[in-house]
Tab-separated table of C-alpha atoms in Angstrom:
chain	number	residue	atom	x	y	z
T	114	MET	CA	9.670	0.990	-3.281
T	115	MET	CA	6.122	2.290	-3.278
T	116	ILE	CA	6.870	5.819	-2.066
T	117	SER	CA	8.905	8.480	-3.795
T	118	LEU	CA	12.509	8.636	-2.572
T	119	LYS	CA	13.742	11.798	-4.247
T	120	MET	CA	15.914	14.665	-3.088
T	121	THR	CA	15.412	18.277	-4.088
T	122	GLY	CA	19.007	19.304	-3.439
T	123	SER	CA	21.853	18.164	-1.212
T	124	VAL	CA	22.410	17.323	2.444
T	125	GLY	CA	25.594	17.460	4.477
T	126	ASP	CA	28.322	19.707	5.830
T	127	LYS	CA	28.144	21.935	2.750
T	128	GLY	CA	24.720	20.946	1.492
T	129	LYS	CA	21.661	23.057	0.793
T	130	ASN	CA	19.976	21.165	3.632
T	131	SER	CA	16.294	21.690	2.989
T	132	SER	CA	14.055	20.349	5.736
T	133	VAL	CA	12.456	17.702	3.490
T	134	ASP	CA	15.832	16.411	2.295
T	135	ILE	CA	17.293	16.282	5.806
T	136	TYR	CA	14.395	14.138	7.051
T	137	LEU	CA	14.813	11.758	4.126
T	138	ILE	CA	18.573	11.341	4.516
T	139	LYS	CA	18.330	10.909	8.297
T	140	ALA	CA	15.634	8.266	7.819
T	141	LEU	CA	17.814	6.432	5.286
T	142	LEU	CA	20.859	6.704	7.539
T	143	ASN	CA	18.825	5.271	10.415
T	144	VAL	CA	18.101	2.169	8.331
T	145	TYR	CA	21.863	1.715	8.134
T	146	ALA	CA	22.289	2.476	11.849
T	147	ARG	CA	19.776	-0.166	12.926
T	148	GLY	CA	21.319	-2.756	10.620
T	149	ALA	CA	24.810	-1.994	11.910
T	150	CYS	CA	23.738	-1.877	15.585
T	151	LYS	CA	24.515	1.820	15.843
T	152	LYS	CA	22.516	4.531	17.598
T	153	PRO	CA	19.846	5.976	15.280
T	154	LEU	CA	19.632	9.708	14.763
T	155	GLN	CA	16.894	11.818	16.306
T	156	MET	CA	14.342	12.685	13.648
T	157	ASN	CA	14.241	16.435	13.112
T	158	ASN	CA	15.157	18.919	10.376
T	159	THR	CA	18.661	19.601	11.685
T	160	PHE	CA	21.744	18.009	10.150
T	161	ASP	CA	24.019	18.098	13.197
T	162	ALA	CA	27.381	16.618	14.182
T	163	ASP	CA	25.861	13.195	14.928
T	164	SER	CA	24.253	13.171	11.487
T	165	LEU	CA	27.521	14.047	9.790
T	166	SER	CA	29.381	11.395	11.781
T	167	LEU	CA	26.917	8.663	10.771
T	168	LEU	CA	27.019	9.815	7.137
T	169	ASN	CA	30.819	9.666	7.118
T	170	ASP	CA	30.667	6.203	8.668
T	171	PHE	CA	28.231	5.055	5.964
T	172	GLN	CA	30.379	6.505	3.185
T	173	LYS	CA	33.486	4.851	4.565
T	174	ASN	CA	32.075	1.399	5.343
T	175	VAL	CA	29.321	0.951	2.754
T	176	VAL	CA	29.999	3.351	-0.118
T	177	ARG	CA	33.725	2.577	0.316
T	178	MET	CA	34.884	6.150	-0.166
T	179	GLY	CA	38.549	6.589	0.687
T	180	ILE	CA	37.889	10.035	2.071
T	181	PRO	CA	34.210	10.620	2.945
T	182	ASP	CA	32.976	13.984	1.678
T	183	GLY	CA	30.067	14.228	4.136
T	184	LEU	CA	27.633	15.152	1.375
T	185	VAL	CA	24.593	13.482	-0.179
T	186	SER	CA	23.325	14.809	-3.494
T	187	SER	CA	20.388	13.768	-5.608
T	188	ASN	CA	21.189	10.829	-7.901
T	189	GLN	CA	24.826	10.725	-6.810
T	190	ARG	CA	26.461	7.528	-5.551
T	191	THR	CA	25.931	7.985	-1.800
T	192	PHE	CA	22.201	8.568	-2.258
T	193	LYS	CA	21.846	5.581	-4.565
T	194	VAL	CA	23.646	3.330	-2.075
T	195	LEU	CA	21.436	4.606	0.769
T	196	VAL	CA	18.337	3.650	-1.234
T	197	SER	CA	19.851	0.301	-2.169
T	198	ASN	CA	20.662	-0.357	1.499
T	199	LEU	CA	17.007	0.259	2.362
T	200	LYS	CA	15.804	-2.203	-0.286
T	201	ASN	CA	18.269	-4.817	0.944
T	202	SER	CA	17.102	-4.428	4.538
T	203	PHE	CA	13.844	-6.265	3.894
T	204	ARG	CA	13.803	-9.996	4.518
T	205	LEU	CA	11.404	-12.178	2.585
T	206	SER	CA	9.018	-14.485	4.372
T	207	SER	CA	6.888	-17.501	3.567
T	208	ILE	CA	3.437	-16.220	2.643
T	209	THR	CA	0.092	-17.903	3.244
T	210	SER	CA	-2.657	-16.719	0.900
T	211	PRO	CA	-6.166	-15.978	2.202
T	212	THR	CA	-8.999	-18.478	1.831
T	213	ARG	CA	-11.051	-15.876	-0.046
T	214	GLY	CA	-10.253	-12.743	-1.979
T	215	GLY	CA	-7.344	-14.204	-3.924
T	216	LEU	CA	-7.876	-11.809	-6.826
T	217	THR	CA	-7.508	-8.787	-4.568
T	218	TRP	CA	-4.655	-10.317	-2.560
T	219	ASP	CA	-2.610	-10.979	-5.690
T	220	SER	CA	-3.393	-7.521	-7.084
T	221	GLU	CA	-2.546	-5.515	-3.978
T	222	GLY	CA	1.111	-6.411	-3.559
T	223	LYS	CA	3.927	-8.928	-3.721
T	224	GLU	CA	6.482	-10.453	-1.404
T	225	GLY	CA	9.730	-8.719	-2.264
T	226	GLY	CA	10.588	-6.503	-5.194
T	227	LEU	CA	9.143	-3.163	-6.235
T	228	PHE	CA	5.691	-3.914	-4.816
T	229	HIS	CA	6.776	-5.494	-1.535
T	230	SER	CA	3.628	-5.086	0.539
T	231	ARG	CA	4.612	-5.726	4.164
T	232	ILE	CA	6.004	-2.201	4.419
T	233	LEU	CA	4.267	1.154	4.617
T	234	HIS	CA	3.558	2.484	1.162
T	235	VAL	CA	1.448	4.999	-0.756
T	236	PRO	CA	0.405	3.375	-4.047
T	237	SER	CA	-0.794	6.591	-5.739
T	238	SER	CA	-1.268	10.303	-5.188
T	239	LYS	CA	-4.878	9.597	-4.174
T	240	SER	CA	-3.988	6.757	-1.801
T	241	GLY	CA	-3.487	6.998	1.913
T	242	LEU	CA	-0.912	5.399	4.166
T	243	THR	CA	-1.191	1.744	3.165
T	244	LEU	CA	0.025	-1.372	4.939
T	245	GLY	CA	-0.011	-4.931	3.657
T	246	ARG	CA	-2.259	-5.958	0.791
T	247	GLY	CA	-4.334	-2.825	0.454
T	248	TYR	CA	-5.077	-1.744	4.033
T	249	ASP	CA	-5.468	1.969	3.240
T	250	MET	CA	-5.811	4.323	6.229
T	251	LYS	CA	-7.029	7.325	4.234
T	252	GLY	CA	-10.720	6.792	4.889
T	253	LYS	CA	-10.390	5.553	8.459
T	254	SER	CA	-10.292	7.311	11.813
T	255	SER	CA	-7.194	6.991	13.974
T	256	THR	CA	-9.241	5.070	16.553
T	257	ARG	CA	-10.391	2.554	13.966
T	258	VAL	CA	-6.875	2.129	12.572
T	259	GLN	CA	-5.418	1.504	16.024
T	260	THR	CA	-8.144	-0.998	16.899
T	261	GLU	CA	-7.819	-2.943	13.650
T	262	LEU	CA	-4.018	-3.018	13.739
T	263	VAL	CA	-4.047	-4.419	17.268
T	264	LYS	CA	-6.716	-6.934	16.255
T	265	ALA	CA	-4.458	-8.046	13.379
T	266	GLY	CA	-1.621	-8.707	15.841
T	267	LEU	CA	0.476	-5.528	15.712
T	268	SER	CA	1.872	-4.220	18.997
T	269	LEU	CA	0.000	-1.392	20.700
T	270	PHE	CA	3.107	0.801	20.409
T	271	TYR	CA	3.198	0.614	16.620
T	272	ALA	CA	-0.598	0.623	16.295
T	273	GLN	CA	-0.702	3.941	18.137
T	274	LYS	CA	2.174	5.325	16.099
T	275	LEU	CA	0.733	4.334	12.726
T	276	SER	CA	-2.775	5.469	13.637
T	277	LYS	CA	-1.493	9.036	13.586
T	278	GLY	CA	-1.183	8.659	9.822
T	279	ALA	CA	-4.927	8.070	9.415
T	280	ARG	CA	-6.684	10.386	6.941
T	281	LEU	CA	-3.418	11.403	5.248
T	282	SER	CA	-2.889	10.851	1.530
T	283	GLY	CA	-0.381	11.351	-1.263
T	284	THR	CA	2.680	13.404	-0.402
T	285	ASN	CA	1.543	13.968	3.180
T	286	ALA	CA	1.316	10.207	3.751
T	287	GLU	CA	4.790	9.716	2.261
T	288	ARG	CA	6.225	12.428	4.500
T	289	PHE	CA	4.617	10.738	7.513
T	290	ILE	CA	6.589	7.566	6.752
T	291	VAL	CA	9.863	9.449	6.409
T	292	GLU	CA	9.477	11.887	9.296
T	293	ASN	CA	8.435	9.134	11.697
T	294	ASP	CA	11.457	7.014	10.755
T	295	LEU	CA	9.334	4.190	9.350
T	296	LEU	CA	11.067	3.504	6.020
T	297	ASP	CA	12.189	0.037	7.102
T	298	PHE	CA	9.161	-0.776	9.260
T	299	GLN	CA	7.763	-4.138	8.230
T	300	ILE	CA	4.887	-6.251	9.522
T	301	THR	CA	5.024	-10.031	9.761
T	302	ALA	CA	3.313	-12.278	7.231
T	303	PRO	CA	0.618	-13.385	9.755
T	304	VAL	CA	-0.198	-9.764	10.612
T	305	GLN	CA	-0.461	-8.942	6.912
T	306	LEU	CA	-2.884	-11.824	6.359
T	307	ALA	CA	-5.018	-10.890	9.379
T	308	LEU	CA	-5.105	-7.250	8.293
T	309	PHE	CA	-6.167	-8.244	4.781
T	310	ASN	CA	-8.991	-10.390	6.144
T	311	ILE	CA	-10.233	-7.453	8.235
T	312	ALA	CA	-10.168	-5.084	5.276
T	313	TYR	CA	-11.645	-7.620	2.863
T	314	SER	CA	-14.554	-8.477	5.163
T	315	TYR	CA	-15.400	-4.802	5.454
T	316	GLU	CA	-15.324	-4.209	1.683
T	317	GLU	CA	-17.421	-7.336	1.100
T	318	SER	CA	-20.032	-6.071	3.554
T	319	GLU	CA	-19.999	-2.711	1.772
T	320	VAL	CA	-20.713	-4.311	-1.605
T	321	LYS	CA	-23.686	-6.156	-0.112
T	322	ARG	CA	-24.878	-3.004	1.661
T	323	ILE	CA	-24.802	-0.994	-1.559
T	324	CYS	CA	-26.607	-3.735	-3.456
T	325	ASN	CA	-29.339	-3.795	-0.811
T	326	LYS	CA	-29.866	-0.027	-0.660
T	327	GLY	CA	-33.381	0.993	-1.549
T	328	ASP	CA	-32.382	3.323	-4.386
T	329	THR	CA	-30.043	0.723	-5.867
T	330	VAL	CA	-32.711	-1.988	-5.785
T	331	LYS	CA	-35.332	0.353	-7.230
T	332	LYS	CA	-33.101	1.372	-10.111
T	333	TYR	CA	-31.368	-1.891	-10.979
T	334	GLY	CA	-33.152	-4.745	-9.223
T	335	THR	CA	-32.380	-7.107	-6.355
T	336	VAL	CA	-29.071	-8.989	-6.126
T	337	ASP	CA	-29.104	-12.449	-4.575
T	338	PHE	CA	-25.505	-13.535	-4.129
T	339	ASN	CA	-26.719	-16.992	-3.122
T	340	LEU	CA	-27.878	-17.604	-6.692
T	341	ILE	CA	-24.728	-16.639	-8.561
T	342	PRO	CA	-21.164	-18.012	-8.440
T	343	LYS	CA	-19.158	-16.880	-5.407
T	344	SER	CA	-16.454	-15.620	-7.743
T	345	VAL	CA	-18.842	-12.886	-8.936
T	346	LEU	CA	-18.937	-11.441	-5.428
T	347	GLU	CA	-15.145	-11.726	-5.255
T	348	LEU	CA	-14.876	-9.742	-8.486
T	349	PHE	CA	-17.169	-6.983	-7.211
T	350	VAL	CA	-15.334	-6.796	-3.892
T	351	ASP	CA	-12.111	-6.246	-5.837
T	352	LEU	CA	-13.799	-3.389	-7.687
T	353	LYS	CA	-14.867	-1.867	-4.367
T	354	TYR	CA	-11.423	-2.433	-2.822
T	355	ARG	CA	-9.726	-0.174	-5.404
T	356	GLY	CA	-12.552	2.346	-5.603
T	357	ASP	CA	-13.877	1.132	-8.946
T	358	TYR	CA	-17.343	0.119	-7.739
T	359	SER	CA	-18.874	3.564	-8.086
T	360	PRO	CA	-22.185	5.097	-9.185
T	361	GLN	CA	-20.683	5.473	-12.661
T	362	THR	CA	-19.663	1.822	-13.013
T	363	ARG	CA	-22.856	0.623	-11.365
T	364	SER	CA	-24.728	2.328	-14.200
T	365	PHE	CA	-23.625	-0.494	-16.503
T	366	LEU	CA	-22.693	-3.277	-14.054
T	367	GLN	CA	-25.506	-3.368	-11.538
T	368	GLU	CA	-28.349	-4.546	-13.775
T	369	PRO	CA	-26.405	-7.533	-15.187
T	370	LEU	CA	-25.424	-8.364	-11.606
T	371	SER	CA	-29.036	-8.282	-10.413
T	372	LYS	CA	-30.087	-10.505	-13.319
T	373	GLY	CA	-27.219	-12.926	-12.793
T	374	ASP	CA	-26.141	-12.225	-16.368
T	375	ILE	CA	-22.649	-13.683	-16.127
T	376	SER	CA	-21.988	-13.493	-19.876
T	377	ASN	CA	-22.627	-9.741	-19.887
T	378	ILE	CA	-20.468	-9.221	-16.808
T	379	LYS	CA	-17.616	-11.088	-18.524
T	380	MET	CA	-18.005	-8.896	-21.610
T	381	LEU	CA	-18.037	-5.686	-19.579
T	382	MET	CA	-14.950	-6.686	-17.591
T	383	ASN	CA	-13.138	-7.312	-20.868
T	384	ASP	CA	-14.044	-3.890	-22.302
T	385	ARG	CA	-11.028	-1.644	-21.736
T	386	SER	CA	-13.014	1.481	-22.642
T	387	LYS	CA	-15.106	0.953	-19.510
T	388	TRP	CA	-12.015	0.886	-17.282
T	389	ALA	CA	-9.667	3.511	-18.708
T	390	GLN	CA	-8.774	4.738	-15.192
T	391	VAL	CA	-7.718	1.261	-14.025
T	392	PRO	CA	-4.020	0.298	-14.327
T	393	VAL	CA	-3.570	-2.143	-17.201
T	394	GLU	CA	-2.204	-4.918	-14.981
T	395	ARG	CA	-5.217	-4.727	-12.663
T	396	PHE	CA	-7.560	-4.637	-15.667
T	397	ASN	CA	-5.920	-7.723	-17.149
T	398	MET	CA	-6.110	-9.639	-13.868
T	399	ARG	CA	-9.807	-8.835	-13.514
T	400	SER	CA	-10.536	-9.685	-17.131
T	401	LYS	CA	-8.826	-13.047	-16.802
T	402	PHE	CA	-10.567	-13.746	-13.501
T	403	ALA	CA	-13.981	-12.873	-14.991
T	404	SER	CA	-13.362	-15.137	-17.983
T	405	LEU	CA	-13.083	-18.109	-15.601
T	406	ILE	CA	-16.378	-17.457	-13.779
T	407	PRO	CA	-18.721	-20.373	-14.490
T	408	LEU	CA	-22.023	-19.669	-16.207
T	409	GLY	CA	-25.261	-20.547	-14.474
T	410	VAL	CA	-26.985	-19.675	-11.246
T	411	THR	CA	-25.429	-22.085	-8.776
T	412	PRO	CA	-22.569	-21.015	-6.465
């Protein structure tokens, strides 16, 4: 899972029942309820009789406790089975890769497993509410999020609901997922692909915009993407996608880009000291991708 599923105490008839823990356990119990065709709990910070009844039902039928104790504690069996039930609720789908942006697509998630991307997730403490292969809502208005989600094929109901998570990040984004009962929400593969194409097109346009800015051209020179391999643009879009195409990195990348100096770009992308803040897996994927860029000035 790509959000933190941790309790601070215990929840139940004799639990400490902090508000944060109650929301989490009710959200996890609702995953079970929907899978078992039972009535989901109302999402609030009260652990009431209905909550206790559903917990006892889960302990009896899934945890297989002879006598349910009506209590969930951090790292104890009931909590672990609730988390496992959530992971098992996701069904894998056949995935069609995009026609461009394969580096970013492969880096931004997987189908199934720890980095299953068709669910809501928050990749890091600096990330916002993220859906699919890197559609991060942190820097977007709620209106833009709703419009783009609908354009990608999501229903208006869910587009409106998810758009309320725009601008959030880190812990606040994670709490939005839990408190809005969205732990098991999952988009279809076609919606994920359409959403990626929307996000990728925007980031590609941003790279070109930055390259064409007057101050950038004055300092580093003009970039003509028609005269360099298309994979160079794909590499720079991936940098922009993760926030790694910044004034600091442009200080050593932009001039080789403007000169079409592919050999230098390859060397820089293979220099770990230049990318200490980048996760090692992402660095390795970029380095390998850069090594395969053809030399020369023809696309």
